[in-house]
XYZ file of C-alpha atoms in Angstrom:
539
model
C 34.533 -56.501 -83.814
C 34.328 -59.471 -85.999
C 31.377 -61.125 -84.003
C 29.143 -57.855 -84.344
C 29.881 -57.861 -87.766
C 28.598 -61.012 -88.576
C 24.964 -60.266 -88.678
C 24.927 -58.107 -90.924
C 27.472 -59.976 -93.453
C 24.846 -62.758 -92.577
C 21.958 -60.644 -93.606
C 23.532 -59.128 -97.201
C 23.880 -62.574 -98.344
C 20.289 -64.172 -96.929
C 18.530 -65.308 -99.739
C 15.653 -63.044 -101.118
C 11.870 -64.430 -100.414
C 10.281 -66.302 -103.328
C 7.609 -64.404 -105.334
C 3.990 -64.607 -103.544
C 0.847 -63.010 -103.693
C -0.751 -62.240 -100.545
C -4.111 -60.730 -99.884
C -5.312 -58.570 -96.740
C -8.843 -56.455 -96.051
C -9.761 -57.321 -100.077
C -6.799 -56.218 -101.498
C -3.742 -58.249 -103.063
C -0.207 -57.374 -103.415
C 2.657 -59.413 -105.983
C 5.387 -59.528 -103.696
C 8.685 -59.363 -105.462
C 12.129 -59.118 -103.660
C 9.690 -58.884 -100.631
C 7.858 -56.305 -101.138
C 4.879 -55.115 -103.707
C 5.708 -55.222 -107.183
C 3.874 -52.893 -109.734
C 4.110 -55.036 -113.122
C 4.321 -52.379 -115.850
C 4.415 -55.119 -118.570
C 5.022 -56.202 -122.260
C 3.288 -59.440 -123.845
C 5.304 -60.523 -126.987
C 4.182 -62.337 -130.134
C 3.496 -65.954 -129.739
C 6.116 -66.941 -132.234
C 9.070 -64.829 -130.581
C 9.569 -67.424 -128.053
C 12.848 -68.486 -129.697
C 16.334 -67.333 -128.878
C 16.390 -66.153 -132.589
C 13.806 -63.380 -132.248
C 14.892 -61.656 -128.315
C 17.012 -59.363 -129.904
C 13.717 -57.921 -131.115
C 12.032 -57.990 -127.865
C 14.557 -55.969 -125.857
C 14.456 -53.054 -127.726
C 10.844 -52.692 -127.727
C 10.810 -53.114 -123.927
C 13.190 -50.668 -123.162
C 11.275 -48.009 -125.989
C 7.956 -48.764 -124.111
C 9.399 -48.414 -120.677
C 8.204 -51.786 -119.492
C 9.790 -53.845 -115.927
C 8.360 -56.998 -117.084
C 8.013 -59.302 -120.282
C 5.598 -61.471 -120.679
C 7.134 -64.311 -122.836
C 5.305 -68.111 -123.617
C 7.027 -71.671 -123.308
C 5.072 -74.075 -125.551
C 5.093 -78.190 -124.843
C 6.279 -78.521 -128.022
C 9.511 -76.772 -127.462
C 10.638 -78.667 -124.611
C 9.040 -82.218 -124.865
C 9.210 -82.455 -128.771
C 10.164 -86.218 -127.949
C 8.034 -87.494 -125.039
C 10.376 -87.522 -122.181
C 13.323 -85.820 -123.409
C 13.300 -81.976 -122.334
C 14.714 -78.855 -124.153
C 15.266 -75.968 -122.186
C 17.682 -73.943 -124.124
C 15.440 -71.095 -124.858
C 14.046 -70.885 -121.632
C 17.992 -70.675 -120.229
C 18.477 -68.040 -122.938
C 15.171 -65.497 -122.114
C 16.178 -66.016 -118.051
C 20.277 -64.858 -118.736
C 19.231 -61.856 -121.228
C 16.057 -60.479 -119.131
C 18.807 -60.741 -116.280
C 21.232 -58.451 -119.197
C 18.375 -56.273 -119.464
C 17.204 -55.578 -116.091
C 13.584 -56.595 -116.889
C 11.494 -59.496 -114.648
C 9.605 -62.622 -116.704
C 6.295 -63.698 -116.612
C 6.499 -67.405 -118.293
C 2.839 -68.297 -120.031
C 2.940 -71.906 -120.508
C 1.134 -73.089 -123.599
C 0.261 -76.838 -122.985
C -2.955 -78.675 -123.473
C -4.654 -75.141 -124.326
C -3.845 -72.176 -126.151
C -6.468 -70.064 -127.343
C -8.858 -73.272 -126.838
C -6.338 -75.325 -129.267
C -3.894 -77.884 -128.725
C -1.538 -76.407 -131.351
C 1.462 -75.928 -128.939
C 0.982 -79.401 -127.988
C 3.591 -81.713 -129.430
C 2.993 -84.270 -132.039
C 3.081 -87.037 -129.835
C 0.469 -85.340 -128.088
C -1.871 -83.598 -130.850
C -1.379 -86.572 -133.530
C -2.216 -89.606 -131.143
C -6.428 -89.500 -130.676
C -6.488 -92.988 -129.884
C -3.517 -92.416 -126.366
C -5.036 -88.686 -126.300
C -8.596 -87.882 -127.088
C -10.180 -85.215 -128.159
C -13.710 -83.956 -126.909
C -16.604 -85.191 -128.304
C -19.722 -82.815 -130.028
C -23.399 -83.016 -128.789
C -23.554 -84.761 -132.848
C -20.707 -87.494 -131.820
C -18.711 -85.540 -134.210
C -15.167 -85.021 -133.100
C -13.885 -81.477 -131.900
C -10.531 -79.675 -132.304
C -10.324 -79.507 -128.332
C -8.498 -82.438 -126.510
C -10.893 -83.391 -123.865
C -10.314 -82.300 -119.980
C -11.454 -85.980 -119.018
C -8.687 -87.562 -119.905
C -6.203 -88.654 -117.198
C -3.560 -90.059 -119.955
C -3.559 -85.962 -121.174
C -3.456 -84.841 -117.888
C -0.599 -86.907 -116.427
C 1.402 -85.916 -119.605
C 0.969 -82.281 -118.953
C 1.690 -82.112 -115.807
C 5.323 -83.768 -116.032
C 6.028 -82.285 -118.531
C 5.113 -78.444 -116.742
C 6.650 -79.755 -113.594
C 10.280 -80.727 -115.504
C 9.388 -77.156 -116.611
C 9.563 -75.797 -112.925
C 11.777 -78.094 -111.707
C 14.633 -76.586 -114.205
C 13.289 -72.594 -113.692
C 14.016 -73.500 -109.540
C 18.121 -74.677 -110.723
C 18.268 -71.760 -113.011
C 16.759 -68.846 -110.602
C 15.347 -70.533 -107.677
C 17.747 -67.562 -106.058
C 17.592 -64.252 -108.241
C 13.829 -64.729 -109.101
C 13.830 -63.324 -112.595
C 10.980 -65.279 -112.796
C 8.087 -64.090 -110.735
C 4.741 -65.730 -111.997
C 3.851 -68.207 -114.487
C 0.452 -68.474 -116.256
C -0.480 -71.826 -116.550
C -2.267 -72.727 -119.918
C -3.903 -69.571 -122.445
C -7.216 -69.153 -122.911
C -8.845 -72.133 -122.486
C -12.168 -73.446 -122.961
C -13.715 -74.547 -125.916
C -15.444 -73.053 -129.799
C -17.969 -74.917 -131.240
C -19.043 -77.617 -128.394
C -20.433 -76.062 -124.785
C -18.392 -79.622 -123.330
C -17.521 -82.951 -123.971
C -20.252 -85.625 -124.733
C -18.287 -88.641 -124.851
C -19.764 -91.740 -123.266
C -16.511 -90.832 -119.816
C -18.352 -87.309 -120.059
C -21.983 -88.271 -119.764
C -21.276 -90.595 -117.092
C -19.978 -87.988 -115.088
C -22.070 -85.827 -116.021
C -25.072 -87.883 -114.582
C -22.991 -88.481 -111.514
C -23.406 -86.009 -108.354
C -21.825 -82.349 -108.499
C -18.707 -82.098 -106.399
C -18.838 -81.280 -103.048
C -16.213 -78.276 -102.995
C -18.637 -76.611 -105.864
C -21.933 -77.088 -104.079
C -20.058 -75.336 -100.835
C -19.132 -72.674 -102.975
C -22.320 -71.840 -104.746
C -24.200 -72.260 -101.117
C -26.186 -74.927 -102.557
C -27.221 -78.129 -100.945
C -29.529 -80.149 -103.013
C -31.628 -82.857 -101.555
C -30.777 -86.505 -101.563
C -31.078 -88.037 -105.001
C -31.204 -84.753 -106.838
C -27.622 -83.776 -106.926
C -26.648 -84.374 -110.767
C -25.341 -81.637 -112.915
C -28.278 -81.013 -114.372
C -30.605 -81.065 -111.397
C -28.711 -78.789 -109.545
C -27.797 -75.989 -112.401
C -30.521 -76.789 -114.741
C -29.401 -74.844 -118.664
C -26.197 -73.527 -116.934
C -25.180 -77.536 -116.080
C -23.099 -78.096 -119.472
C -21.540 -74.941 -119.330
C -20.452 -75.111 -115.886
C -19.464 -79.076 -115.634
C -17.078 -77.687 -118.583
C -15.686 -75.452 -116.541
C -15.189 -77.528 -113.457
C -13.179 -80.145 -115.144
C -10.999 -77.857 -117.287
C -10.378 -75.786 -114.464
C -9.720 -79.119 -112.533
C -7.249 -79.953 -115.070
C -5.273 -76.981 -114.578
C -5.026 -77.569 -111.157
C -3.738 -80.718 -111.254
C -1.315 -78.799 -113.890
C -0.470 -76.418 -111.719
C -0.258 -78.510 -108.604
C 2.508 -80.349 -110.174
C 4.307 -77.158 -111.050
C 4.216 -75.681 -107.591
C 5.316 -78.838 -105.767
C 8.868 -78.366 -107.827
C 8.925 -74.135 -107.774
C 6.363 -72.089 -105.872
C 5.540 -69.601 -107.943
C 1.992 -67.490 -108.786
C 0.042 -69.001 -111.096
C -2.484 -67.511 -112.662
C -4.737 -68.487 -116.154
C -6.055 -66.089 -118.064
C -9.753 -65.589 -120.287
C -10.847 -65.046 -123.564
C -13.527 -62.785 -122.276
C -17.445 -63.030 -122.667
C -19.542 -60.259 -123.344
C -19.464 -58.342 -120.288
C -22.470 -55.910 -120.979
C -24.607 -58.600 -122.695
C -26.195 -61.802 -121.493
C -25.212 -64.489 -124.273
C -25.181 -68.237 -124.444
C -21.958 -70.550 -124.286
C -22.241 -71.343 -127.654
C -20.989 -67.602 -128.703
C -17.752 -67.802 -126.454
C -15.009 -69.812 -124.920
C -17.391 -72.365 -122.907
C -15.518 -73.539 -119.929
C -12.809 -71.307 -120.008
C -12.591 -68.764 -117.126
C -15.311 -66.159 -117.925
C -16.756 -63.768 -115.628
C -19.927 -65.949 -115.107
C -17.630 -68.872 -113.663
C -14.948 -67.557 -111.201
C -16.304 -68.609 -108.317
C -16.022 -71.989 -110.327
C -12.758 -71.973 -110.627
C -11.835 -70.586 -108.226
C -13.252 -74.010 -106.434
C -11.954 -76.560 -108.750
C -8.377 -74.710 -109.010
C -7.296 -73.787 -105.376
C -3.634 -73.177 -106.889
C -4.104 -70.986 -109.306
C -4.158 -67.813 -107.408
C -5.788 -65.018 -110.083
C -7.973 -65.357 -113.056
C -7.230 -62.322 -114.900
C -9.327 -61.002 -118.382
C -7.602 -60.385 -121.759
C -9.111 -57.532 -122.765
C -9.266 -56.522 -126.667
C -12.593 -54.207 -126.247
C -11.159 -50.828 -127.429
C -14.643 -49.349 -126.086
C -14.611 -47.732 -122.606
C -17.814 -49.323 -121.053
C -16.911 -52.971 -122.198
C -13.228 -52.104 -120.382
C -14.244 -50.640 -117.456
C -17.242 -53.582 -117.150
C -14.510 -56.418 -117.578
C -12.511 -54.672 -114.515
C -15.503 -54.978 -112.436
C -16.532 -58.074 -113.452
C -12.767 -59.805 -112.430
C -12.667 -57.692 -109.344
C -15.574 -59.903 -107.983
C -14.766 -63.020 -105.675
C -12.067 -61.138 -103.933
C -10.360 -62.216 -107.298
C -6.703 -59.689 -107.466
C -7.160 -57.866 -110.603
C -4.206 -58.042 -113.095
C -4.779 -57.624 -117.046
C -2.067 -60.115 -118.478
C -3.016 -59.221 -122.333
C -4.956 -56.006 -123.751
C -4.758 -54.361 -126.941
C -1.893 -52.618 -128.494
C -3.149 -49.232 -130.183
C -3.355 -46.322 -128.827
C -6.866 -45.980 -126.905
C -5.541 -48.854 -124.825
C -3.429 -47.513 -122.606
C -5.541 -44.975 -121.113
C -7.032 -48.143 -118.971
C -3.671 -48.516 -116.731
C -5.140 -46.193 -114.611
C -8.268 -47.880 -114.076
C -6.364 -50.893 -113.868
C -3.631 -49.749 -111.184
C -6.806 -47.560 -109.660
C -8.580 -49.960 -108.801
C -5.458 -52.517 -106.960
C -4.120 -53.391 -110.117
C -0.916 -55.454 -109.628
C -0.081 -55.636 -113.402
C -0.793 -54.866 -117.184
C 0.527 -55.426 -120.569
C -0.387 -54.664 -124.245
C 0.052 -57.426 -126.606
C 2.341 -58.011 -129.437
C 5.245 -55.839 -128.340
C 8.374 -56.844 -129.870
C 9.804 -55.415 -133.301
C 9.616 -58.846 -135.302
C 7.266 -56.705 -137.680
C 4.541 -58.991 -136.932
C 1.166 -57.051 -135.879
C -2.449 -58.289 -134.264
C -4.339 -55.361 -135.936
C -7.176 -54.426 -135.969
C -7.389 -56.440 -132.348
C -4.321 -54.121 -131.319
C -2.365 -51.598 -132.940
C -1.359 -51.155 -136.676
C 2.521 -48.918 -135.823
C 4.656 -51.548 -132.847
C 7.290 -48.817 -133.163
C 9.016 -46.271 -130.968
C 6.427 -43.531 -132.185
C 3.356 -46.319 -132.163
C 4.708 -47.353 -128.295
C 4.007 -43.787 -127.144
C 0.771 -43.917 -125.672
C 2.339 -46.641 -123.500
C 5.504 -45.300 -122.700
C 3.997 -42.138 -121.595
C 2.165 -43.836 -118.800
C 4.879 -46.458 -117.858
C 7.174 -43.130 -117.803
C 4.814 -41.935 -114.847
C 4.183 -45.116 -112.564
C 7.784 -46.099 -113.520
C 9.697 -43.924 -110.892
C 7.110 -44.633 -108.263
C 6.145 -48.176 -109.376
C 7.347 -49.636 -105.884
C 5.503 -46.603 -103.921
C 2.305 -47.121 -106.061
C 1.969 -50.440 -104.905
C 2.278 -50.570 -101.581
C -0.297 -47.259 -101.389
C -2.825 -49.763 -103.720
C -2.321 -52.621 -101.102
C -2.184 -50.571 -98.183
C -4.265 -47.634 -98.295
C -7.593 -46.439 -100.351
C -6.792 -45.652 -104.061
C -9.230 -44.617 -107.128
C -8.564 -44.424 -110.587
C -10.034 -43.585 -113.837
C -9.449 -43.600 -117.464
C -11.075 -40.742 -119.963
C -14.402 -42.351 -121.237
C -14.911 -42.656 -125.422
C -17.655 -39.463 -124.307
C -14.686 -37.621 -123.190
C -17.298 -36.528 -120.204
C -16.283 -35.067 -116.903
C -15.674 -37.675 -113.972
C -16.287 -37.553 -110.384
C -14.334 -39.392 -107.671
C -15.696 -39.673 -104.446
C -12.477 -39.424 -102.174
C -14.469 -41.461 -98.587
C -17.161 -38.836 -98.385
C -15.267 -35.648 -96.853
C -13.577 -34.653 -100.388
C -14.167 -35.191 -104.230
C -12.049 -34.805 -107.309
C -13.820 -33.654 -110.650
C -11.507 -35.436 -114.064
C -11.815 -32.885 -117.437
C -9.811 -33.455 -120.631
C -9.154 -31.705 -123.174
C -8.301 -28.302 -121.562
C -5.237 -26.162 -121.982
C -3.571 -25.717 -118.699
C -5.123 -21.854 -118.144
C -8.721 -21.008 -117.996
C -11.927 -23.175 -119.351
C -12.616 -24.489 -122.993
C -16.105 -22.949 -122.035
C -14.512 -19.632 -122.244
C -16.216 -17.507 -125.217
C -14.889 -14.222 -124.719
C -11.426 -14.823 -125.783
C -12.840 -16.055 -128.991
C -11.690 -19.711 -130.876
C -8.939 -20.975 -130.017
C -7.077 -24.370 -130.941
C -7.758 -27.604 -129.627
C -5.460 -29.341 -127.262
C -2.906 -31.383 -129.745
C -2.452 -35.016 -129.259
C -5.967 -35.729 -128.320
C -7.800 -37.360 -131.482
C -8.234 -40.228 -129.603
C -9.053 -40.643 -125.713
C -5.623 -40.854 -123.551
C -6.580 -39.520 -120.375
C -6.144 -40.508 -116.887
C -5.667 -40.308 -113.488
C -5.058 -42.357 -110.228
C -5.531 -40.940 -106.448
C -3.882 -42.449 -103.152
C -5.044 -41.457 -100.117
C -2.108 -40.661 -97.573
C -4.354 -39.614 -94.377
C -7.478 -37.853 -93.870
C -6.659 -34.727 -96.336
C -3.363 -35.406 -98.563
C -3.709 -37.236 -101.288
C -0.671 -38.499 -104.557
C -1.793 -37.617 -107.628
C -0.304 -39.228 -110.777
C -2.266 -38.443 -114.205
C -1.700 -37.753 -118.150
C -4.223 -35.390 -120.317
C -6.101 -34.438 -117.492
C -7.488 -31.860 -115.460
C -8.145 -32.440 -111.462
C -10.330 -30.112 -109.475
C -10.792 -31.044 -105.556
C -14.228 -29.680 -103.821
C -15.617 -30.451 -100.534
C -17.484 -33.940 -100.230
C -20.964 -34.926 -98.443
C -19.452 -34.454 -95.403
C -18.213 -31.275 -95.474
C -20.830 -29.481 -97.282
C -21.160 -25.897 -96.755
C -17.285 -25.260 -96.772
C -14.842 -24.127 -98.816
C -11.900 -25.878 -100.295
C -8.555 -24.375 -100.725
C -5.500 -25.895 -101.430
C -2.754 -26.234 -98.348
C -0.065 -27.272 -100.624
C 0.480 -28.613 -103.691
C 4.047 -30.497 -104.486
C 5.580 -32.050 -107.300
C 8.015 -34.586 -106.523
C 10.056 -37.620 -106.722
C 10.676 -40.685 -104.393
C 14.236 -41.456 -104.009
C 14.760 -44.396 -101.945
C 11.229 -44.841 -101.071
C 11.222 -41.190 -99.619
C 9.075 -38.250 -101.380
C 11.357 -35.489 -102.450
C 9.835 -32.269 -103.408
C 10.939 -30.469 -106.255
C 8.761 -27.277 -105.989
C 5.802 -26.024 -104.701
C 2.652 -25.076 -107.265
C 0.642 -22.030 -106.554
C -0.755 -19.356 -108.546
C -1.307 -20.243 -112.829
C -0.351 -23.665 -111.677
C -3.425 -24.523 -109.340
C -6.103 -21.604 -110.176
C -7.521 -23.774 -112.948
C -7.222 -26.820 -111.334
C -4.115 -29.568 -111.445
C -3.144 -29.826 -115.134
C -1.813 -32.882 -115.754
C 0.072 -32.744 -119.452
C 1.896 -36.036 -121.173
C 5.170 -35.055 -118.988
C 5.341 -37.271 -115.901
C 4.607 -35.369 -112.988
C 3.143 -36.601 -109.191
C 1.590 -34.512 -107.176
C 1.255 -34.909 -103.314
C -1.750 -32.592 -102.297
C -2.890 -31.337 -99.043
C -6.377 -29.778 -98.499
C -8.457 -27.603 -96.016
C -11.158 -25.496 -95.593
C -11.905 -22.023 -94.718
């Protein structure tokens, strides 16, 4: 008896698998506790990175509903004397997100945060002469400490890897910790690069090998500079090759102590306009240099947009332009207020692994008009409401998005209808703003009152595909209508079933059937969290 036993005593206490991202047929999965992880997510203020200000951040988390906290570690805090590390609030975030049953997401503020080198300690920030800054096109100095300096670099990196090192000893076994973004926004205001006399030497020297394989180029002999090869994007992208560079190295070091996803993150560039490096973060991780990064920084597994455009084209044109370069889409940062978090469902939609609105803790601090004016219970709703409905399936969701073909959409500022194309045989038509029976085109019944809670756009919907003609259905404010596609044309739809349900232990539970009121006027999806599993025919 005792020697059957033993394999399965041996298998409660095998350790759990480290965090990992994996990828398969252009799709990407956060694997947590070994298997995919849906990050419903919370970023908090910069300053409430102190063991002072959690009690603050819990209570938000648990009002919006969120699995995951987003929380930065600044240089500062734990090197404030070079070589001597603090990692008491670290220790303190990793016990109480344990307490509170939420996973962290540690954003480490180093040599760059939002472009600046504020987080940086003094020894770093206050020492030009040991630590340069960049220089202008002018010779002027800039704000930005320069990305060609090996004296920065080498700091940084122990400093991040003492970092790691410590997060392995304190949860190298429960993984409360399950990615870490590795710098914040950087790039640089003001200067497209660095002109120092170490920059323009390099700068006249050949382009890398690794980027010339990536962009498909191969230049003839003699003509491989910078500025032969890219012509007016050379500045701009030799920028971005040796930031990006940097953060490798950054990250390198990081990994080799605790193997974690890394990811960096963008102060975004007009997506819907073409505009010069001088009007954005030049060399950061914009859309127009993935690919370059993506080259120069081999461990840095996502580069993921922060998205403050409360407009619905600009949104939905920054989630295309970071689903390119089989890059996994995740929005680490977005806006606060309300018209926000309609764009979870284009997020998890499309793959999505993660998103998070900034600023949510109840320190009373806000980012308005950037994000939201009300970071309270009532102010959270918009969120809550849609973490409310991925929450209970939040495991389920993401194994359908990695494994199978999902679509998603988020109510456009037009409040038009949308059409999904579900592979060709079916289609799904999105409405808002109708009551649950009949059509808002209706006249003979007269006026009749608007739909409450919809002054601003909040609608939504995502679609899984479980085989050839079921389909989960999670949504808010929205009406869903399934027809025939392209390849059934000349049929009829009709609906085989329609359940609501639950999964309980990973298996769908069905709670009743809908039929009758419930499906004549299409699938009315309120602001209670429902899912839907739907089977269709013909006749």
């Amino acid at each position: 008896m005792s020697v059957s036993a033993a394999p399965a005593a041996l298998a409660q206490s095998a350790p759990k698998p480290i965090p990992h991202l994996v990828k398969k047929n252009g799709k990407a999965a956060l694997m947590v506790d070994g298997a995919p992880y849906l990050m419903l997510g919370a970023q908090v203020n910069n300053s409430s990175n102190y063991p002072s200000q959690l009690p603050y951040v819990w209570p938000a988390l648990k009002d919006i509903g969120a699995n995951t906290v987003e929380v930065n570690v600044a240089w500062e805090q734990v090197e404030p004397v070079e070589g001597q590390y603090d990692f008491s609030f670290v220790d303190a975030l990793v016990t109480q997100a344990r307490e509170n049953n939420v996973r962290v997401v540690l954003l480490w503020f180093g040599t760059w945060k939002n472009t600046s080198p504020h987080y940086a300690p003094d020894w770093v920030k206050l020492n030009n002469k040991r630590f340069p800054r960049m220089t202008k096109q002018d010779g002027t100095i800039s704000y930005c400490l320069s990305p060609m300096e090996e004296t920065t670099l080498e700091a940084d990196k122990k400093a991040f890897a003492a970092l790691m090192r410590h997060l392995k000893k304190i949860d190298g076994e429960q993984h409360t910790v399950i990615m870490v973004q590795v710098q914040n926004e950087s790039g640089t205001y003001g200067s497209v690069r660095d002109y120092s006399p170490k920059a323009e030497k390099v700068f006249k020297g050949p382009v890398p090998e690794a980027l010339l394989k990536k962009k498909g180029l191969k230049p003839a002999k003699g003509q491989n500079s910078w500025e032969q090869v890219f012509g007016k994007h050379a500045d701009e992208y030799f920028h971005a090759w040796h930031i990006a560079s940097y953060i490798n190295g950054v990250a390198e070091a990081g990994r080799a102590e605790y193997d974690l996803p890394m990811y960096v993150n963008a102060a975004i560039r007009e997506p819907l306009l073409d505009v010069g490096p001088e009007s954005y973060s030049s060399g950061g991780p914009t859309h127009n240099v993935i690919d370059i990064y993506q080259a120069a920084a081999p461990k840095i597994d996502i580069i993921a947009p922060d998205i403050y455009k409360r407009d619905s084209k600009n949104y939905e044109a920054v989630l295309d332009l970071y689903s390119k370069y089989d890059n996994p889409l995740f929005v680490p940062e977005t806006g606060s207020d309300t018209e926000f978090a309609r764009y979870a469902f284009s997020v998890f939609g499309r793959g999505g692994i993660g998103f998070a609105p900034f600023g949510i803790d109840y320190t009373g601090y806000t980012n308005y008009p950037l994000g939201g004016k009300d970071i309270s219970p009532e102010g959270l709703k918009p969120f809550s409401k849609v973490y409310a409905l991925f929450g209970p399936a939040q495991r389920e969701w993401a194994k359908l998005a990695f494994e199978n073909q999902t679509w998603g959409v988020a109510e456009g500022d037009d409040r038009a209808d949308q059409v999904v194309d579900l592979n060709g045989r079916w289609k799904a038509t999105v409405s808002y703003g109708e009551w649950q029976f009949g059509f808002k085109n209706w006249t003979w019944l007269g006026d009749f009152e608007a739909v409450p809670g919809r002054e601003k756009p909040n609608g939504g919907m995502v679609v899984a595909q479980l085989s050839e003609d079921e389909f989960l259905l999670l949504g808010l404010h929205a009406r869903v209508t399934f027809d025939v596609g392209d390849k059934q044309k000349g049929k009829n739809v009709i609906y085989r079933s329609v359940e609501e349900g639950r999964f309980v232990d990973g298996k769908w539970v069905v709670d009743r059937i809908w039929n009758g009121d419930q499906t004549d006027y299409g699938l009315n999806l309120t602001d209670a969290p429902r899912i839907l599993k739907v089977k269709l025919a013909t006749y």
